[in-house]
Coordinates of C-alpha atoms in Angstrom, one line a residue:
M1369 CA -68.9 29.8 74.7
S1370 CA -69.2 30.5 70.9
V1371 CA -66.8 30.4 68.5
F1372 CA -68.5 32.6 66.2
T1373 CA -67.7 36.3 67.6
L1374 CA -65.4 38.7 66.2
S1375 CA -66.1 41.2 63.4
Q1376 CA -63.9 40.6 60.0
A1377 CA -61.8 43.6 61.1
A1378 CA -61.0 42.0 64.6
K1379 CA -60.6 39.0 63.4
E1380 CA -58.4 39.6 60.6
E1381 CA -56.1 41.9 62.9
V1382 CA -55.7 38.7 65.0
L1383 CA -55.2 36.1 62.5
L1384 CA -52.7 38.5 60.8
K1385 CA -50.6 38.0 64.0
E1386 CA -50.7 34.6 64.4
L1387 CA -51.0 32.7 61.3
S1388 CA -47.6 35.4 60.5
S1389 CA -46.2 33.7 63.5
L1390 CA -47.2 30.4 62.2
T1391 CA -45.5 31.3 59.2
E1392 CA -41.7 31.7 60.7
H1393 CA -42.3 28.8 63.1
H1394 CA -42.9 26.4 60.2
R1395 CA -40.2 27.9 58.3
A1396 CA -37.7 27.8 61.1
N1397 CA -39.1 24.0 61.5
C1398 CA -39.9 22.2 58.2
E1399 CA -37.0 22.2 55.3
P1400 CA -39.4 21.8 52.6
Y1401 CA -41.6 24.6 53.7
D1402 CA -38.5 27.1 54.1
R1403 CA -37.7 26.1 50.5
I1404 CA -40.8 26.9 49.4
L1405 CA -41.1 30.2 51.0
A1406 CA -37.3 31.0 49.8
A1407 CA -38.3 30.2 46.0
S1408 CA -41.2 32.2 46.2
G1409 CA -39.5 35.2 47.4
F1410 CA -42.2 36.1 50.5
R1411 CA -40.7 38.3 53.3
D1412 CA -43.6 39.0 55.1
A1413 CA -47.3 39.6 54.7
A1414 CA -49.5 43.0 55.3
S1415 CA -53.0 41.1 55.2
V1416 CA -54.1 38.0 55.9
A1417 CA -54.6 37.5 51.9
D1418 CA -50.7 38.3 51.0
L1419 CA -49.7 34.9 53.6
P1420 CA -47.8 32.6 51.0
W1421 CA -50.4 29.4 50.8
L1422 CA -49.5 25.7 50.2
P1423 CA -51.9 23.8 47.4
V1424 CA -53.6 21.0 49.4
R1425 CA -52.2 18.4 47.1
L1426 CA -48.7 18.7 48.3
F1427 CA -49.3 17.4 51.2
K1428 CA -50.0 14.3 48.8
T1429 CA -46.0 14.3 47.3
L1430 CA -44.1 15.9 50.4
E1431 CA -43.6 15.2 53.8
L1432 CA -44.6 18.1 55.8
K1433 CA -43.9 18.5 59.5
S1434 CA -42.8 21.0 61.8
I1435 CA -42.0 18.7 64.4
P1436 CA -39.1 15.6 65.0
D1437 CA -40.2 12.0 64.7
D1438 CA -39.9 11.3 68.0
E1439 CA -42.8 13.6 68.7
V1440 CA -45.1 12.3 66.0
F1441 CA -48.2 11.2 68.0
K1442 CA -51.0 10.4 65.3
V1443 CA -50.5 10.6 61.5
L1444 CA -54.2 11.2 59.6
T1445 CA -54.5 10.1 56.1
S1446 CA -57.2 11.5 53.3
S1447 CA -59.1 9.4 51.1
G1448 CA -57.4 9.4 47.5
T1449 CA -59.1 8.3 44.3
T1450 CA -55.9 7.8 42.9
G1451 CA -53.7 6.4 45.6
D1452 CA -51.9 9.2 46.4
V1453 CA -53.4 10.2 50.2
S1454 CA -51.9 13.0 51.8
R1455 CA -50.2 12.6 55.6
I1456 CA -50.8 15.0 58.4
Y1457 CA -48.5 14.9 61.1
L1458 CA -49.9 15.8 64.6
D1459 CA -48.1 15.9 68.0
K1460 CA -49.8 15.5 71.5
A1461 CA -50.4 19.8 71.8
A1462 CA -52.2 20.0 68.0
A1463 CA -54.0 17.0 68.7
A1464 CA -55.6 18.1 71.8
E1465 CA -56.2 21.4 70.4
Q1466 CA -57.8 20.5 67.2
Q1467 CA -60.2 18.1 69.6
R1468 CA -60.6 21.2 71.7
R1469 CA -61.6 23.8 68.8
L1470 CA -63.7 21.4 67.1
A1471 CA -65.8 20.4 70.5
A1472 CA -66.2 24.4 70.9
T1473 CA -67.6 24.7 67.2
V1474 CA -70.2 22.3 68.0
Q1475 CA -71.3 23.3 70.8
T1476 CA -72.3 26.7 69.4
I1477 CA -75.3 24.8 68.0
L1478 CA -75.5 21.8 70.5
G1479 CA -74.9 23.2 73.7
P1480 CA -72.3 21.8 76.6
K1481 CA -74.3 18.6 77.1
R1482 CA -73.5 15.3 75.3
L1483 CA -76.9 14.4 73.5
P1484 CA -78.2 10.7 72.2
M1485 CA -77.0 10.4 69.1
L1486 CA -78.3 8.7 66.1
L1487 CA -75.4 7.6 63.1
V1488 CA -76.6 7.5 59.5
D1489 CA -73.8 4.7 58.8
T1490 CA -72.8 1.3 59.2
K1491 CA -70.6 0.6 62.4
A1492 CA -69.1 -2.0 59.6
M1493 CA -67.3 1.1 58.0
L1494 CA -64.9 1.5 60.7
K1495 CA -63.3 -1.9 59.9
D1496 CA -62.7 -0.8 56.2
R1497 CA -59.2 0.6 56.4
R1498 CA -59.7 2.7 53.2
S1499 CA -62.6 4.2 53.6
F1500 CA -61.7 4.6 57.3
S1501 CA -59.1 7.5 56.5
A1502 CA -61.9 9.9 56.0
R1503 CA -65.2 8.8 56.2
G1504 CA -65.0 6.6 59.5
A1505 CA -62.4 9.9 61.0
G1506 CA -65.5 12.2 60.3
V1507 CA -68.1 9.5 62.2
L1508 CA -65.5 8.8 64.5
G1509 CA -64.8 12.3 65.3
M1510 CA -68.0 13.4 65.6
S1511 CA -69.7 10.6 67.8
T1512 CA -67.5 12.1 70.8
F1513 CA -70.2 14.6 70.7
G1514 CA -73.0 12.3 71.2
R1515 CA -73.9 9.8 73.7
D1516 CA -76.6 6.3 73.9
H1517 CA -75.3 6.2 69.8
V1518 CA -77.2 4.2 67.6
W1519 CA -76.3 3.0 63.9
A1520 CA -79.0 3.5 61.4
L1521 CA -77.3 1.2 58.7
D1522 CA -76.7 -2.5 59.3
G1523 CA -73.9 -4.3 59.0
E1524 CA -74.9 -4.9 55.4
G1525 CA -75.6 -1.1 54.5
L1526 CA -79.4 -1.4 54.8
V1527 CA -81.9 0.4 56.7
D1528 CA -82.6 -0.8 60.1
L1529 CA -85.8 0.8 61.0
D1530 CA -86.3 -1.3 64.0
A1531 CA -82.7 0.2 65.7
I1532 CA -84.0 3.8 64.4
R1533 CA -87.6 3.5 65.7
G1534 CA -86.0 2.4 69.0
F1535 CA -83.8 5.0 69.4
L1536 CA -87.2 7.5 68.8
A1537 CA -89.2 5.4 71.2
K1538 CA -86.5 6.2 73.6
H1539 CA -85.1 9.4 72.6
G1540 CA -87.3 11.2 70.1
D1541 CA -89.3 13.7 72.8
Q1542 CA -86.0 15.1 73.9
P1543 CA -83.4 17.1 71.4
F1544 CA -81.3 14.7 69.7
L1545 CA -78.3 14.9 67.5
I1546 CA -78.1 13.2 63.9
F1547 CA -74.9 12.4 62.0
G1548 CA -74.5 11.3 58.4
F1549 CA -73.0 12.2 55.3
T1550 CA -75.4 14.1 53.1
F1551 CA -76.1 11.6 50.4
L1552 CA -77.0 9.0 52.8
V1553 CA -78.4 10.9 55.3
W1554 CA -81.0 11.9 51.7
L1555 CA -81.4 8.3 50.9
H1556 CA -81.1 6.3 54.5
L1557 CA -83.2 8.8 56.8
Y1558 CA -85.0 11.4 55.1
E1559 CA -86.9 8.9 52.8
V1560 CA -87.3 6.7 55.4
A1561 CA -88.6 8.8 57.9
R1562 CA -91.3 10.0 55.2
D1563 CA -91.9 6.4 54.0
N1564 CA -92.6 5.7 57.8
G1565 CA -93.7 8.9 59.6
L1566 CA -90.5 8.8 61.7
D1567 CA -90.9 12.1 63.7
L1568 CA -87.6 13.9 63.8
S1569 CA -88.8 17.2 65.0
N1570 CA -86.2 17.2 68.0
G1571 CA -83.2 16.1 66.1
I1572 CA -80.3 18.4 65.5
L1573 CA -78.7 17.1 62.1
I1574 CA -75.2 17.7 61.4
H1575 CA -74.0 16.6 57.7
S1576 CA -70.9 17.2 55.2
G1577 CA -69.7 15.9 51.8
G1578 CA -71.4 14.2 49.1
W1579 CA -73.5 16.7 47.4
K1580 CA -72.4 15.6 44.2
K1581 CA -74.4 13.0 44.5
L1582 CA -77.3 14.8 45.1
I1583 CA -76.8 17.2 42.4
D1584 CA -76.7 13.8 39.9
Q1585 CA -80.0 13.6 41.4
A1586 CA -81.2 17.1 41.1
V1587 CA -81.4 17.9 44.5
S1588 CA -80.2 21.1 45.4
P1589 CA -79.2 22.5 49.3
D1590 CA -82.5 24.6 49.4
E1591 CA -84.4 21.6 48.4
F1592 CA -82.4 19.3 51.2
R1593 CA -83.4 21.4 53.6
A1594 CA -87.2 22.0 52.2
R1595 CA -87.8 17.9 52.5
L1596 CA -85.8 17.6 55.4
A1597 CA -88.6 20.0 57.2
G1598 CA -91.3 17.9 55.7
V1599 CA -90.5 15.1 58.3
G1600 CA -89.9 18.0 61.0
L1601 CA -85.8 18.1 60.9
T1602 CA -85.5 21.8 60.7
N1603 CA -82.7 22.6 62.8
V1604 CA -79.8 21.7 60.0
H1605 CA -76.1 22.3 60.0
N1606 CA -74.0 21.4 57.1
Y1607 CA -70.3 22.1 57.2
Y1608 CA -66.9 22.5 55.4
G1609 CA -63.8 21.1 56.3
M1610 CA -61.0 18.5 55.3
V1611 CA -58.6 16.4 56.8
E1612 CA -55.5 18.7 56.0
Q1613 CA -57.0 21.4 58.7
I1614 CA -58.2 18.9 61.0
G1615 CA -60.4 20.4 64.0
T1616 CA -61.3 23.2 62.2
I1617 CA -64.9 22.9 60.2
F1618 CA -66.8 25.7 58.3
L1619 CA -70.2 25.5 60.0
E1620 CA -73.5 26.6 58.3
G1621 CA -75.7 29.1 60.2
P1622 CA -79.1 28.7 61.7
S1623 CA -80.8 30.3 58.9
G1624 CA -79.2 27.8 56.4
G1625 CA -77.7 28.8 52.6
S1626 CA -73.8 30.0 54.1
L1627 CA -71.1 29.0 55.9
Y1628 CA -69.2 30.5 58.8
C1629 CA -65.9 30.7 59.8
P1630 CA -65.0 30.4 63.5
D1631 CA -62.8 32.8 64.9
F1632 CA -59.3 31.0 64.3
A1633 CA -60.0 30.6 60.6
D1634 CA -61.1 32.2 57.9
V1635 CA -61.6 32.0 54.0
V1636 CA -60.6 33.9 50.6
V1637 CA -61.7 33.9 47.4
R1638 CA -59.1 33.6 44.6
D1639 CA -59.1 34.3 40.9
P1640 CA -57.7 31.2 39.2
E1641 CA -55.5 33.1 37.1
T1642 CA -54.4 36.1 38.8
W1643 CA -54.1 34.5 42.3
A1644 CA -55.8 38.2 43.3
E1645 CA -58.4 37.7 46.2
L1646 CA -61.9 38.4 45.0
P1647 CA -64.6 40.4 46.4
P1648 CA -68.1 39.3 47.8
G1649 CA -70.1 37.8 45.2
K1650 CA -67.2 36.7 42.8
P1651 CA -66.6 32.6 42.4
G1652 CA -63.1 31.7 42.9
L1653 CA -60.6 29.2 44.4
L1654 CA -61.0 29.0 48.1
E1655 CA -58.2 29.6 50.1
V1656 CA -58.7 28.6 54.1
V1657 CA -56.9 29.5 57.1
S1658 CA -56.5 28.2 60.7
T1659 CA -54.3 28.8 63.4
L1660 CA -54.7 25.0 64.4
P1661 CA -51.8 23.4 62.4
T1662 CA -48.8 23.9 64.8
S1663 CA -47.0 20.8 63.8
Y1664 CA -47.1 21.0 60.2
P1665 CA -47.6 23.8 57.4
G1666 CA -51.4 24.0 57.0
H1667 CA -52.3 27.3 58.1
V1668 CA -52.9 28.5 54.7
L1669 CA -53.9 26.1 52.1
L1670 CA -55.2 26.8 48.6
T1671 CA -57.7 24.3 48.0
E1672 CA -59.0 22.1 44.7
D1673 CA -62.8 23.7 45.8
L1674 CA -64.7 26.6 44.2
G1675 CA -66.3 29.0 46.3
V1676 CA -67.9 32.0 46.9
V1677 CA -68.4 34.9 49.9
H1678 CA -71.9 36.1 49.8
G1679 CA -71.3 38.9 52.5
I1680 CA -69.1 40.1 55.1
D1681 CA -70.5 40.6 58.7
D1682 CA -74.2 40.3 57.7
G1683 CA -75.3 36.9 58.5
D1684 CA -76.4 34.8 61.6
W1685 CA -72.8 35.3 62.7
P1686 CA -70.0 37.7 62.2
G1687 CA -67.2 38.1 59.7
K1688 CA -67.3 36.4 56.5
R1689 CA -70.9 33.8 55.1
F1690 CA -69.4 31.6 51.7
S1691 CA -70.8 28.4 49.6
V1692 CA -68.7 25.8 48.4
L1693 CA -69.6 25.6 45.1
G1694 CA -67.8 22.2 43.9
R1695 CA -64.6 20.9 42.6
L1696 CA -62.1 23.1 39.8
P1697 CA -63.0 21.3 36.8
R1698 CA -59.5 19.8 35.8
A1699 CA -57.1 21.1 38.7
E1700 CA -53.7 20.2 37.8
A1701 CA -50.8 20.4 39.8
R1702 CA -47.3 21.5 38.9
G1703 CA -44.5 21.1 41.5
C1704 CA -44.6 23.5 44.6
S1705 CA -45.6 26.3 42.8
D1706 CA -48.7 24.4 41.6
T1707 CA -51.1 26.2 39.3
Y1708 CA -54.2 25.4 38.3
R1709 CA -55.4 25.6 34.3
S1710 CA -59.3 27.2 34.6
A1711 CA -61.6 25.5 32.5
A1712 CA -61.1 25.5 28.8

């Protein structure tokens, strides 16, 4: 059953009610969050864009949870370039719900059955605790949607051509799932398939992250799709997500070019100087909202990514369709009110 069903107006009506309720829940159960709202003077919201946001990097400096210590089931951490990491606290109910909603989102393109799965990564990566937090969690999270897993890279991180050929010989004539981070897919699947005449035409690729390295090589998202089509891989879906809203991913539609919001989530694009909501076509700072964070106040988050809404109710699926344009230059946190200097 698809989770991309609600028109923007219908979605906002549902989300405003649920997110307002979550705001009050977290205010009552998370003392630092209560203090932030009190300092901001927030009372209530007339629209989703009026809801109080938290800068995503607050999770690196504050312990933000709305559950008692003895109900903490899992603590997730983000990867941090300077050693500071976000800590996300889940109880059993929140962990189960995020996994259920992630499954429903991914099944929109995969269907209900688990498919044979080629992982464009190395199993050795799971042993590295530093990379495990973000990259490993992404791989493990997606691996639950596949079966008969084969790793495309060996223990040294080098292409295992025999393993890929063996996988395709066994499963290549039926639909199969491919997952990997964008840069790894480009280097270790696309180029290998091109150079060795591999047929990936029955593959469904889900990929995320790593665009910066590709942009450095002057490979745009459009060129990425076009080149993959050259080795038969046309069923390609990028996604955007973060550990601070685990279980919520914004998925690329079948036509490519835009990300879509599932029924339980949305995005707001804000002017980084005035904080006003920007209309479609105007790039700004990306805010992400989701009803899934029930054990911690991560339901309305201001990211450090730039984005733009391309259109509303006019694409493959209903609601907003948008793109992520990259990180805000020189993002700088200044305490709980967290403001961001625009690039001068």
